Amino acid sequence: MAVDTTTYVPAPSRTSAYLDWLQMLTGAGLILFMWSHMILVASVIPTPRLMNAIAHFLEATYMAQVGGPIIACTFLLHFVLAARKVPFRVEQQSTIWKLSRQLRHTDTYLWLIQAVTAMVILIMGCIHMWTVLTDLPITAAKSAARIQGGFWLVFYLILLPMVELHVGIGFYRIAVKWGFARRKDRKSFKKLETYLTAIFVAIGLMALVRFLTLSV
Amino acid sequence: MGRRLKFNIFRYNPQDPDSVPHTDTFYLAETESMTLFIALTDIREEQDSSLQFDFCCRAGICGACAMMINGRPNLACKTLTKDLPDEITLMPLPIFKLIGDLSVDTGTWFREMNEKVESWVHTSKSFDPSADEERMDDAVAEEIYELERCIECGCCVAACGTANMRRDFVGAVAMNRIARFMLDPRDQRTEAEYFEIIGTDEGIFGCMGLLGCEDVCPKHLPLQDQLGILRRKMGWSAVKELFRFGK
Ligand code: HEM
Ligand code: SF4
Ligand code: SF4
Ligand code: FES
């Protein structure tokens, strides 16, 4: 219920536009980061020596020490920006769930998945970043030891699909919202999104198996 | 043919203090090329004369008959029962003011929307009724016409997650309307003026790209494309301002 009880007119402002840009750019930046991140993790599949070499390069050039916290800040900024859109009020929550169920509409469901995975990533991503960045240098042996402990295996088995779903849907959503994907491209973009998500989950799983079977 | 259709229809009359929202069930024998308009009229004539619903043109032109048909907004007059399962659930459109049963008041909402986006050609030229009509390029006229086809049925608003969660959101129909005037060479509004109307979180930057609007619009307006174009235009417009010092 909105009742206009005043002649007060808010000053025109460009804030919404800037925040939307930032939300998109931080999202796109994080997508690029996740793809690079996958290169690092997947490099253990051919040989752990390759992963160690990449990790060493990242530290020798201070990319891990400086880049890590920058990514963490981007991550938090993205969360704050995107959270403007998350239905935190109970009434909004029940509205959007009811509507999605009623409509049986894939894109509305995809958005719900994005909002739910976001909350999981927020918590698990922070834990993961803290663990890795407070225990530099990154080596294949240390990662393997963690994963073989069992706890981190389960942790990553949850985090991996959550991140890839969020990244895949985010990729599609940026394309649609900013008009990169037009009506005629929508189907193929959605397919691309599905393939990307599936491929990245597959690579991630392969890397996990490799860590599990690595002798430490 | 020969199906027996089961209709679950939402009933509530806000005018009647004794009325409680509930669902009534009706059965009807399906006939050849039966539309929901025919079915509802039949139910009203044969079974319950108090049933309220809106129809006008019965040809998908006026937009009066939009309702939630098995959960999706669509025009009842152009929905054939043969495309639906045996059980059909009809609800009024959400967001709009309920008049009674399946009838909602879309008019007030659309009037306010049109006032908000100032849905008319803004020009300083005075109209000369005796002069020849101003010429317009064919291609531009076609483009404008494509967006002008909106029948204000409200389906896109009803299907929009954002509009359902946030009542201040103007909806795809308003963005489409603005896009139409941006195309019109007769409208002298500047980009900054358009930005003031639509470059907000109630406007284009509130849209989350769920594309419910695109997928339900019974007239297949290019809403996805227009939303994308508008977001980019308004986005760039804000960025350009950022680099214009001491204007
Ligand atoms: C702190 C954890 C995160 C939260 C709470 C979060 C939340 C969200 C939400 C709610 C949206 C939807 C916004 C909308 O529809 O307008 C979104 C979009 C997006 N997210 Fe995240 N996210 C998080 C982490 C990430 C990460 C780690 C990535 C990439 C690796 C990412 C990439 C994206 C992208 C690309 C979009 C689309 C941006 C847009 O539509 O403008 N997010 N995020
Ligand atoms: S844009 Fe389409 S769905 Fe929306 S009011 Fe116009 S005709 Fe109806
Ligand atoms: S794209 Fe989605 S959020 Fe945007 S107007 Fe359409 S239904 Fe609403
Ligand atoms: S009665 Fe006019 S559109 Fe259905």
Coordinates of C-alpha atoms and ligand atoms in Angstrom, one line a residue:
Chain A
M1 CA 0.0 0.0 0.0
A2 CA 1.6 3.3 -1.1
V3 CA -0.3 6.5 -0.4
D4 CA 1.1 9.7 -1.7
T5 CA 0.5 12.1 1.1
T6 CA 3.0 14.8 0.2
T7 CA 4.0 17.1 -2.6
Y8 CA 7.7 16.3 -1.8
V9 CA 9.5 15.2 -4.9
P10 CA 12.8 13.3 -4.5
A11 CA 15.7 14.9 -6.4
P12 CA 16.6 13.0 -9.5
S13 CA 19.5 10.8 -8.9
R14 CA 21.8 8.4 -10.8
T15 CA 22.6 6.2 -7.9
S16 CA 20.4 3.3 -9.1
A17 CA 22.3 3.3 -12.4
Y18 CA 25.7 3.3 -10.8
L19 CA 24.8 0.5 -8.3
D20 CA 23.4 -1.6 -11.1
W21 CA 26.6 -1.1 -13.1
L22 CA 28.7 -2.1 -10.0
Q23 CA 26.5 -5.1 -9.4
M24 CA 27.0 -6.3 -12.9
L25 CA 30.7 -5.5 -13.0
T26 CA 31.5 -7.1 -9.7
G27 CA 29.5 -10.2 -10.8
A28 CA 31.3 -10.3 -14.2
G29 CA 34.7 -9.8 -12.4
L30 CA 33.9 -12.7 -10.1
I31 CA 32.9 -14.9 -13.0
L32 CA 36.3 -14.1 -14.7
F33 CA 38.0 -14.9 -11.3
M34 CA 36.1 -18.2 -11.0
W35 CA 37.2 -19.2 -14.5
S36 CA 40.9 -18.4 -13.6
H37 CA 40.4 -20.1 -10.3
M38 CA 39.3 -23.2 -12.2
I39 CA 42.5 -23.2 -14.3
L40 CA 44.6 -23.3 -11.1
V41 CA 42.6 -26.1 -9.5
A42 CA 42.3 -28.1 -12.7
S43 CA 46.0 -27.9 -13.2
V44 CA 46.4 -30.6 -10.6
I45 CA 44.7 -33.0 -13.0
P46 CA 47.6 -33.4 -15.4
T47 CA 50.2 -33.2 -12.6
P48 CA 50.5 -31.6 -9.2
R49 CA 53.8 -30.1 -10.3
L50 CA 51.9 -27.8 -12.7
M51 CA 49.6 -26.6 -9.9
N52 CA 52.5 -26.0 -7.6
A53 CA 54.2 -24.0 -10.4
I54 CA 51.1 -21.8 -11.0
A55 CA 50.7 -21.3 -7.2
H56 CA 54.3 -20.4 -6.8
F57 CA 54.0 -17.9 -9.7
L58 CA 50.9 -16.3 -8.0
E59 CA 52.9 -15.9 -4.8
A60 CA 56.2 -14.8 -6.3
T61 CA 54.3 -12.0 -8.1
Y62 CA 52.2 -11.2 -5.0
M63 CA 49.1 -11.9 -6.9
A64 CA 47.8 -14.3 -4.2
Q65 CA 48.7 -12.0 -1.3
V66 CA 47.2 -8.9 -2.9
G67 CA 44.7 -10.4 -5.3
G68 CA 43.2 -12.6 -2.6
P69 CA 42.0 -9.8 -0.4
I70 CA 40.9 -7.8 -3.4
I71 CA 38.7 -10.7 -4.5
A72 CA 37.4 -11.0 -1.0
C73 CA 36.4 -7.4 -1.0
T74 CA 34.8 -7.7 -4.5
F75 CA 32.9 -10.7 -3.2
L76 CA 31.6 -8.8 -0.2
L77 CA 30.8 -5.7 -2.3
H78 CA 28.9 -7.9 -4.8
F79 CA 27.0 -9.4 -1.9
V80 CA 25.9 -6.1 -0.5
L81 CA 24.9 -4.8 -4.0
A82 CA 23.0 -7.9 -5.0
A83 CA 21.4 -8.3 -1.5
R84 CA 19.3 -5.2 -2.4
K85 CA 17.4 -7.5 -4.7
V86 CA 17.0 -10.5 -2.4
P87 CA 13.6 -10.8 -0.8
F88 CA 14.5 -10.7 2.9
R89 CA 11.0 -9.8 4.0
V90 CA 8.8 -12.8 4.8
E91 CA 6.0 -11.4 2.7
Q92 CA 8.2 -11.0 -0.3
Q93 CA 9.7 -14.5 0.2
S94 CA 6.3 -16.1 0.2
T95 CA 5.2 -14.0 -2.8
I96 CA 8.1 -15.0 -5.0
W97 CA 7.9 -18.7 -4.1
K98 CA 4.2 -18.8 -4.7
L99 CA 4.5 -17.0 -8.0
S100 CA 7.3 -19.3 -9.2
R101 CA 5.3 -22.4 -8.3
Q102 CA 2.2 -21.0 -10.0
L103 CA 3.9 -19.8 -13.2
R104 CA 6.2 -22.9 -13.5
H105 CA 8.5 -20.5 -15.2
T106 CA 12.2 -21.6 -15.6
D107 CA 13.7 -18.1 -15.5
T108 CA 11.9 -17.2 -12.3
Y109 CA 13.1 -20.4 -10.7
L110 CA 16.6 -19.7 -11.9
W111 CA 16.5 -16.5 -10.1
L112 CA 15.4 -18.2 -6.9
I113 CA 18.3 -20.6 -7.3
Q114 CA 20.6 -17.7 -7.7
A115 CA 19.4 -16.1 -4.5
V116 CA 19.6 -19.3 -2.5
T117 CA 23.0 -20.4 -3.8
A118 CA 24.2 -16.8 -3.0
M119 CA 23.6 -17.3 0.7
V120 CA 25.4 -20.6 0.7
I121 CA 28.3 -19.1 -1.2
L122 CA 28.5 -16.1 1.1
I123 CA 29.1 -18.3 4.1
M124 CA 31.1 -21.2 2.6
G125 CA 33.1 -18.8 0.3
C126 CA 34.3 -16.8 3.3
I127 CA 35.3 -19.9 5.1
H128 CA 37.2 -21.2 2.1
M129 CA 39.0 -17.9 1.4
W130 CA 40.0 -17.6 5.0
T131 CA 41.4 -21.1 5.2
V132 CA 43.4 -20.8 2.0
L133 CA 44.7 -17.3 2.4
T134 CA 45.8 -17.7 6.0
D135 CA 47.7 -20.9 5.1
L136 CA 49.9 -19.7 2.2
P137 CA 51.7 -20.9 0.2
I138 CA 49.2 -22.9 -1.8
T139 CA 50.5 -26.4 -2.7
A140 CA 48.9 -29.4 -4.2
A141 CA 50.1 -31.5 -1.2
K142 CA 48.4 -29.2 1.4
S143 CA 45.2 -29.2 -0.6
A144 CA 45.2 -32.9 -1.0
A145 CA 45.8 -33.4 2.7
R146 CA 42.8 -31.2 3.5
I147 CA 40.5 -33.0 1.1
Q148 CA 41.6 -36.4 2.2
G149 CA 40.6 -35.4 5.7
G150 CA 37.0 -35.9 4.7
F151 CA 35.5 -32.7 6.1
W152 CA 36.8 -30.5 3.3
L153 CA 35.7 -33.1 0.7
V154 CA 32.1 -32.7 1.8
F155 CA 32.5 -29.0 2.0
Y156 CA 33.7 -28.7 -1.6
L157 CA 31.1 -31.2 -2.9
I158 CA 28.5 -28.7 -1.7
L159 CA 30.3 -25.4 -2.6
L160 CA 31.3 -26.5 -6.1
P161 CA 27.8 -27.0 -7.6
M162 CA 26.5 -23.9 -5.7
V163 CA 29.2 -21.7 -7.2
E164 CA 28.9 -23.1 -10.7
L165 CA 25.1 -22.7 -10.6
H166 CA 25.4 -19.2 -9.4
V167 CA 28.1 -18.3 -12.0
G168 CA 26.2 -20.0 -14.9
I169 CA 22.9 -18.3 -14.1
G170 CA 24.7 -15.0 -13.4
F171 CA 26.4 -15.2 -16.8
Y172 CA 23.0 -15.8 -18.5
R173 CA 21.3 -13.1 -16.5
I174 CA 23.9 -10.4 -17.4
A175 CA 23.5 -11.3 -21.1
V176 CA 19.7 -11.0 -20.9
K177 CA 19.5 -7.9 -18.7
W178 CA 22.0 -5.9 -20.6
G179 CA 20.7 -6.9 -24.0
F180 CA 23.6 -9.0 -25.1
A181 CA 21.3 -11.9 -25.6
R182 CA 18.3 -10.9 -27.7
R183 CA 15.0 -12.8 -28.0
K184 CA 16.4 -14.9 -30.9
D185 CA 19.6 -15.8 -28.9
R186 CA 17.9 -16.6 -25.7
K187 CA 17.6 -20.3 -26.2
S188 CA 21.2 -20.8 -27.3
F189 CA 22.4 -18.6 -24.4
K190 CA 20.5 -20.8 -22.0
K191 CA 22.0 -23.9 -23.5
L192 CA 25.5 -22.3 -23.3
E193 CA 24.8 -21.6 -19.6
T194 CA 23.8 -25.2 -19.0
Y195 CA 26.9 -26.6 -20.7
L196 CA 29.2 -24.1 -18.9
T197 CA 27.8 -25.1 -15.6
A198 CA 28.0 -28.8 -16.3
I199 CA 31.5 -28.6 -17.7
F200 CA 32.8 -26.6 -14.8
V201 CA 31.2 -28.9 -12.2
A202 CA 32.7 -31.9 -14.1
I203 CA 36.2 -30.4 -14.1
G204 CA 35.8 -29.5 -10.4
L205 CA 34.8 -33.0 -9.6
M206 CA 37.7 -34.4 -11.5
A207 CA 40.1 -32.2 -9.6
L208 CA 38.6 -33.4 -6.3
V209 CA 39.1 -37.0 -7.3
R210 CA 42.7 -36.2 -8.3
F211 CA 43.3 -34.6 -4.9
L212 CA 41.7 -37.6 -3.1
T213 CA 44.0 -40.1 -4.9
L214 CA 47.1 -38.0 -4.6
S215 CA 49.6 -39.6 -2.3
V216 CA 50.8 -37.2 0.4
Chain B
M1 CA -14.0 -34.2 -27.9
G2 CA -16.5 -35.1 -25.3
R3 CA -14.3 -34.2 -22.3
R4 CA -15.9 -33.2 -19.1
L5 CA -14.0 -30.2 -17.9
K6 CA -13.6 -29.3 -14.2
F7 CA -13.3 -25.6 -13.5
N8 CA -11.9 -24.4 -10.1
I9 CA -12.8 -20.7 -10.0
F10 CA -11.7 -18.2 -7.4
R11 CA -14.7 -16.5 -5.8
Y12 CA -14.7 -13.4 -3.7
N13 CA -16.7 -10.3 -3.7
P14 CA -15.0 -7.5 -1.8
Q15 CA -18.2 -5.4 -1.8
D16 CA -20.0 -8.0 0.2
P17 CA -19.0 -8.2 3.9
D18 CA -20.1 -11.8 4.2
S19 CA -18.1 -12.9 1.2
V20 CA -15.0 -15.0 2.0
P21 CA -12.4 -15.9 -0.6
H22 CA -12.8 -19.5 -1.7
T23 CA -12.8 -21.7 -4.8
D24 CA -16.0 -22.9 -6.5
T25 CA -16.0 -26.0 -8.7
F26 CA -18.0 -26.2 -11.9
Y27 CA -18.3 -29.0 -14.5
L28 CA -18.9 -28.4 -18.1
A29 CA -19.0 -30.5 -21.3
E30 CA -16.4 -29.4 -23.7
T31 CA -17.6 -28.3 -27.1
E32 CA -15.8 -27.8 -30.4
S33 CA -13.4 -24.9 -30.4
M34 CA -14.5 -23.8 -27.0
T35 CA -12.7 -20.8 -25.6
L36 CA -12.6 -19.8 -21.9
F37 CA -14.9 -17.0 -22.8
I38 CA -17.5 -19.4 -24.1
A39 CA -17.0 -21.7 -21.1
L40 CA -17.3 -18.9 -18.5
T41 CA -20.4 -17.5 -20.2
D42 CA -21.9 -20.9 -20.3
I43 CA -21.2 -21.3 -16.5
R44 CA -22.7 -18.0 -15.8
E45 CA -25.8 -18.6 -17.8
E46 CA -26.5 -22.2 -16.8
Q47 CA -25.0 -22.6 -13.3
D48 CA -24.2 -19.4 -11.4
S49 CA -25.4 -16.0 -12.5
S50 CA -23.3 -14.2 -9.9
L51 CA -20.0 -15.2 -11.4
Q52 CA -18.0 -12.0 -12.3
F53 CA -15.5 -11.8 -15.1
D54 CA -14.6 -9.3 -17.8
F55 CA -14.8 -9.6 -21.6
C56 CA -15.2 -7.0 -24.3
C57 CA -13.8 -7.7 -27.7
R58 CA -13.5 -11.5 -27.5
A59 CA -10.8 -11.3 -30.1
G60 CA -7.6 -10.6 -28.1
I61 CA -7.7 -6.9 -28.8
C62 CA -9.0 -5.1 -25.8
G63 CA -7.1 -6.8 -23.0
A64 CA -10.1 -6.9 -20.7
C65 CA -10.1 -10.7 -20.1
A66 CA -6.6 -11.4 -18.7
M67 CA -6.6 -13.9 -15.8
M68 CA -4.4 -16.5 -14.3
I69 CA -5.2 -19.7 -16.2
N70 CA -3.7 -22.7 -14.5
G71 CA -1.2 -20.3 -12.9
R72 CA -0.2 -18.3 -15.9
P73 CA -1.6 -15.0 -17.0
N74 CA -3.2 -15.1 -20.4
L75 CA -6.2 -13.8 -22.3
A76 CA -9.2 -15.9 -21.6
C77 CA -10.9 -15.1 -24.9
K78 CA -8.1 -16.5 -27.0
T79 CA -7.4 -19.5 -24.8
L80 CA -8.9 -22.7 -26.2
T81 CA -9.9 -25.3 -23.8
K82 CA -8.5 -28.0 -26.0
D83 CA -5.1 -26.7 -25.2
L84 CA -5.7 -27.1 -21.5
P85 CA -5.9 -30.2 -19.3
D86 CA -9.3 -31.6 -17.9
E87 CA -8.9 -29.5 -14.8
I88 CA -8.7 -25.7 -15.2
T89 CA -8.0 -23.4 -12.4
L90 CA -8.9 -19.7 -12.9
M91 CA -7.7 -16.9 -10.6
P92 CA -7.8 -13.1 -11.0
L93 CA -4.6 -11.3 -11.9
P94 CA -2.6 -10.4 -8.8
I95 CA -1.4 -6.9 -8.1
F96 CA -4.5 -5.2 -9.7
K97 CA -7.5 -4.2 -7.5
L98 CA -10.0 -7.0 -7.3
I99 CA -13.5 -6.1 -8.4
G100 CA -14.9 -9.5 -7.8
D101 CA -14.2 -13.1 -8.7
L102 CA -12.1 -13.0 -11.9
S103 CA -12.7 -9.4 -12.6
V104 CA -9.9 -6.9 -11.8
D105 CA -9.5 -3.1 -12.3
T106 CA -6.5 -2.8 -14.6
G107 CA -7.6 0.7 -15.7
T108 CA -6.6 2.6 -12.5
W109 CA -3.1 1.0 -12.5
F110 CA -2.6 1.7 -16.2
R111 CA -3.8 5.2 -15.9
E112 CA -1.3 5.9 -13.1
M113 CA 1.5 4.1 -15.1
N114 CA 0.8 6.2 -18.2
E115 CA 0.8 9.4 -16.1
K116 CA 4.0 8.4 -14.5
V117 CA 5.9 7.8 -17.7
E118 CA 4.1 10.7 -19.3
S119 CA 2.9 8.6 -22.1
W120 CA 2.3 11.2 -24.8
V121 CA 4.3 13.0 -27.4
H122 CA 6.1 16.0 -25.8
T123 CA 6.5 18.7 -28.3
S124 CA 6.7 22.4 -28.4
K125 CA 5.2 22.6 -31.8
S126 CA 1.6 23.7 -31.9
F127 CA -0.8 21.5 -33.8
D128 CA -2.1 22.8 -37.1
P129 CA -5.2 20.8 -38.0
S130 CA -5.2 22.1 -41.6
A131 CA -1.5 21.3 -42.4
D132 CA -0.5 18.0 -43.9
E133 CA 0.5 15.3 -41.5
E134 CA 4.2 15.3 -40.7
R135 CA 6.0 12.6 -42.7
M136 CA 7.7 9.7 -40.9
D137 CA 10.1 7.2 -42.2
D138 CA 8.4 3.9 -42.9
A139 CA 11.0 1.9 -41.0
V140 CA 10.6 4.1 -37.9
A141 CA 6.8 3.9 -38.1
E142 CA 7.0 0.1 -38.3
E143 CA 9.3 0.0 -35.2
I144 CA 7.0 2.3 -33.3
Y145 CA 3.9 0.3 -34.3
E146 CA 5.5 -2.9 -33.1
L147 CA 5.7 -1.5 -29.6
E148 CA 2.4 0.3 -29.9
R149 CA 0.6 -3.0 -30.2
C150 CA 0.4 -3.4 -26.4
I151 CA -3.2 -3.9 -25.3
E152 CA -2.6 -3.1 -21.7
C153 CA -3.9 -6.4 -20.5
G154 CA -1.6 -6.6 -17.5
C155 CA -0.3 -10.1 -18.1
C156 CA 3.3 -8.9 -18.1
V157 CA 2.8 -7.2 -14.7
A158 CA 1.1 -10.2 -13.2
A159 CA 3.9 -12.5 -14.3
C160 CA 6.7 -10.3 -13.0
G161 CA 8.4 -11.4 -9.9
T162 CA 9.7 -7.9 -9.2
A163 CA 6.3 -6.3 -9.7
N164 CA 4.8 -8.9 -7.4
M165 CA 7.3 -8.3 -4.6
R166 CA 7.6 -4.5 -5.0
R167 CA 4.5 -2.5 -5.7
D168 CA 6.5 0.6 -6.7
F169 CA 8.0 -1.2 -9.7
V170 CA 6.6 0.1 -13.0
G171 CA 6.7 -3.1 -14.9
A172 CA 7.8 -4.1 -18.4
V173 CA 4.7 -2.5 -20.0
A174 CA 5.9 1.0 -18.8
M175 CA 9.4 0.4 -20.1
N176 CA 7.9 -0.7 -23.4
R177 CA 5.9 2.5 -23.4
I178 CA 8.9 4.7 -22.8
A179 CA 10.9 2.8 -25.5
R180 CA 8.1 3.6 -27.9
F181 CA 8.4 7.4 -27.2
M182 CA 12.1 7.3 -27.4
L183 CA 11.8 6.0 -30.9
D184 CA 9.3 8.6 -31.9
P185 CA 11.1 11.6 -33.7
R186 CA 8.2 13.9 -32.7
D187 CA 8.8 13.5 -29.0
Q188 CA 11.3 16.1 -28.0
R189 CA 12.2 14.8 -24.6
T190 CA 15.9 14.5 -24.0
E191 CA 17.7 11.4 -22.7
A192 CA 18.1 13.1 -19.3
E193 CA 14.4 13.5 -19.1
Y194 CA 13.7 9.9 -20.0
F195 CA 16.4 8.9 -17.4
E196 CA 14.6 10.9 -14.7
I197 CA 11.4 8.8 -15.3
I198 CA 12.9 5.4 -15.8
G199 CA 16.5 5.3 -14.7
T200 CA 15.7 4.2 -11.2
D201 CA 15.2 1.1 -9.1
E202 CA 11.4 1.5 -9.6
G203 CA 12.2 1.6 -13.3
I204 CA 14.7 -0.3 -15.5
F205 CA 17.3 -0.8 -12.8
G206 CA 14.8 -2.6 -10.6
C207 CA 14.2 -5.2 -13.3
M208 CA 15.9 -8.5 -12.5
G209 CA 15.6 -10.0 -15.9
L210 CA 13.3 -12.8 -14.9
L211 CA 11.6 -12.5 -18.2
G212 CA 8.2 -13.5 -17.0
C213 CA 6.8 -10.6 -18.9
E214 CA 8.5 -11.7 -22.2
D215 CA 7.2 -15.2 -21.8
V216 CA 3.5 -14.4 -21.1
C217 CA 2.8 -11.4 -23.3
P218 CA -0.1 -12.6 -25.4
K219 CA 0.7 -10.1 -28.1
H220 CA 4.4 -11.2 -28.1
L221 CA 5.8 -7.8 -27.7
P222 CA 9.6 -7.7 -27.8
L223 CA 9.8 -7.0 -24.1
Q224 CA 13.2 -8.7 -23.5
D225 CA 14.8 -6.8 -26.3
Q226 CA 13.3 -3.4 -25.2
L227 CA 14.4 -4.0 -21.6
G228 CA 17.9 -4.8 -22.7
I229 CA 18.1 -1.8 -25.0
L230 CA 16.7 0.5 -22.3
R231 CA 19.1 -0.7 -19.6
R232 CA 22.0 -0.1 -21.8
K233 CA 20.8 3.3 -22.9
M234 CA 20.0 4.4 -19.4
G235 CA 23.2 2.9 -18.0
W236 CA 25.4 4.7 -20.6
S237 CA 23.5 7.9 -20.0
A238 CA 24.5 7.8 -16.3
V239 CA 28.1 7.0 -17.2
K240 CA 28.3 9.9 -19.6
E241 CA 27.1 12.2 -16.9
L242 CA 29.9 11.0 -14.7
F243 CA 32.4 12.3 -17.1
R244 CA 30.8 15.6 -17.7
F245 CA 32.4 18.0 -15.3
G246 CA 30.9 21.3 -14.4
K247 CA 28.2 21.2 -17.0
Ligands
HEM1 C1 28.7 -13.4 -1.2 C2 28.2 -14.2 -2.0 C3 27.2 -13.8 -3.1 C4 26.0 -13.4 -2.9 C5 25.2 -13.1 -1.7 C6 25.5 -13.1 -4.3 C7 24.2 -12.7 -4.5 C8 23.7 -12.5 -5.8 C9 22.3 -12.2 -6.1 C10 21.2 -12.2 -5.2 C11 22.3 -12.0 -7.5 C12 21.0 -11.6 -8.3 C13 20.9 -10.2 -8.4 C14 19.8 -9.8 -9.3 O1 19.1 -10.6 -9.9 O2 19.6 -8.6 -9.6 C15 23.6 -12.2 -8.0 C16 23.9 -12.0 -9.3 C17 25.2 -12.4 -9.8 N1 26.2 -13.0 -9.1 FE1 26.3 -13.2 -7.2 N2 26.4 -13.5 -5.1 C18 27.5 -13.9 -4.4 C19 28.7 -14.4 -4.9 C20 29.0 -14.4 -6.3 C21 30.2 -15.0 -6.8 C22 31.3 -15.7 -6.0 C23 30.1 -14.8 -8.2 C24 31.0 -15.3 -9.2 C25 32.0 -16.1 -9.1 C26 28.9 -14.2 -8.5 C27 28.4 -13.8 -9.7 C28 27.2 -13.2 -10.0 C29 26.8 -12.7 -11.3 C30 27.6 -12.7 -12.5 C31 25.5 -12.2 -11.1 C32 24.7 -11.5 -12.2 C33 24.8 -10.0 -12.0 C34 23.7 -9.2 -12.5 O3 22.6 -9.7 -12.7 O4 23.9 -7.9 -12.5 N3 28.2 -13.9 -7.3 N4 24.4 -12.5 -6.9
SF4_2 S1 3.1 -5.7 -22.9 FE1 2.0 -7.5 -23.5 S2 1.4 -8.5 -21.6 FE2 2.0 -6.4 -21.1 S3 0.2 -5.2 -21.1 FE3 1.0 -5.0 -23.1 S4 0.1 -6.7 -24.3 FE4 -0.3 -7.1 -22.2
SF4_3 S1 12.3 -9.0 -17.1 FE1 11.4 -9.8 -15.2 S2 11.8 -8.3 -13.6 FE2 12.0 -7.4 -15.6 S3 10.0 -6.6 -16.1 FE3 10.1 -8.6 -17.1 S4 9.2 -10.0 -15.6 FE4 9.7 -8.1 -14.5
FES4 S1 -12.0 -9.9 -24.4 FE1 -10.7 -8.4 -25.4 S2 -8.8 -9.3 -25.2 FE2 -10.1 -10.9 -24.4

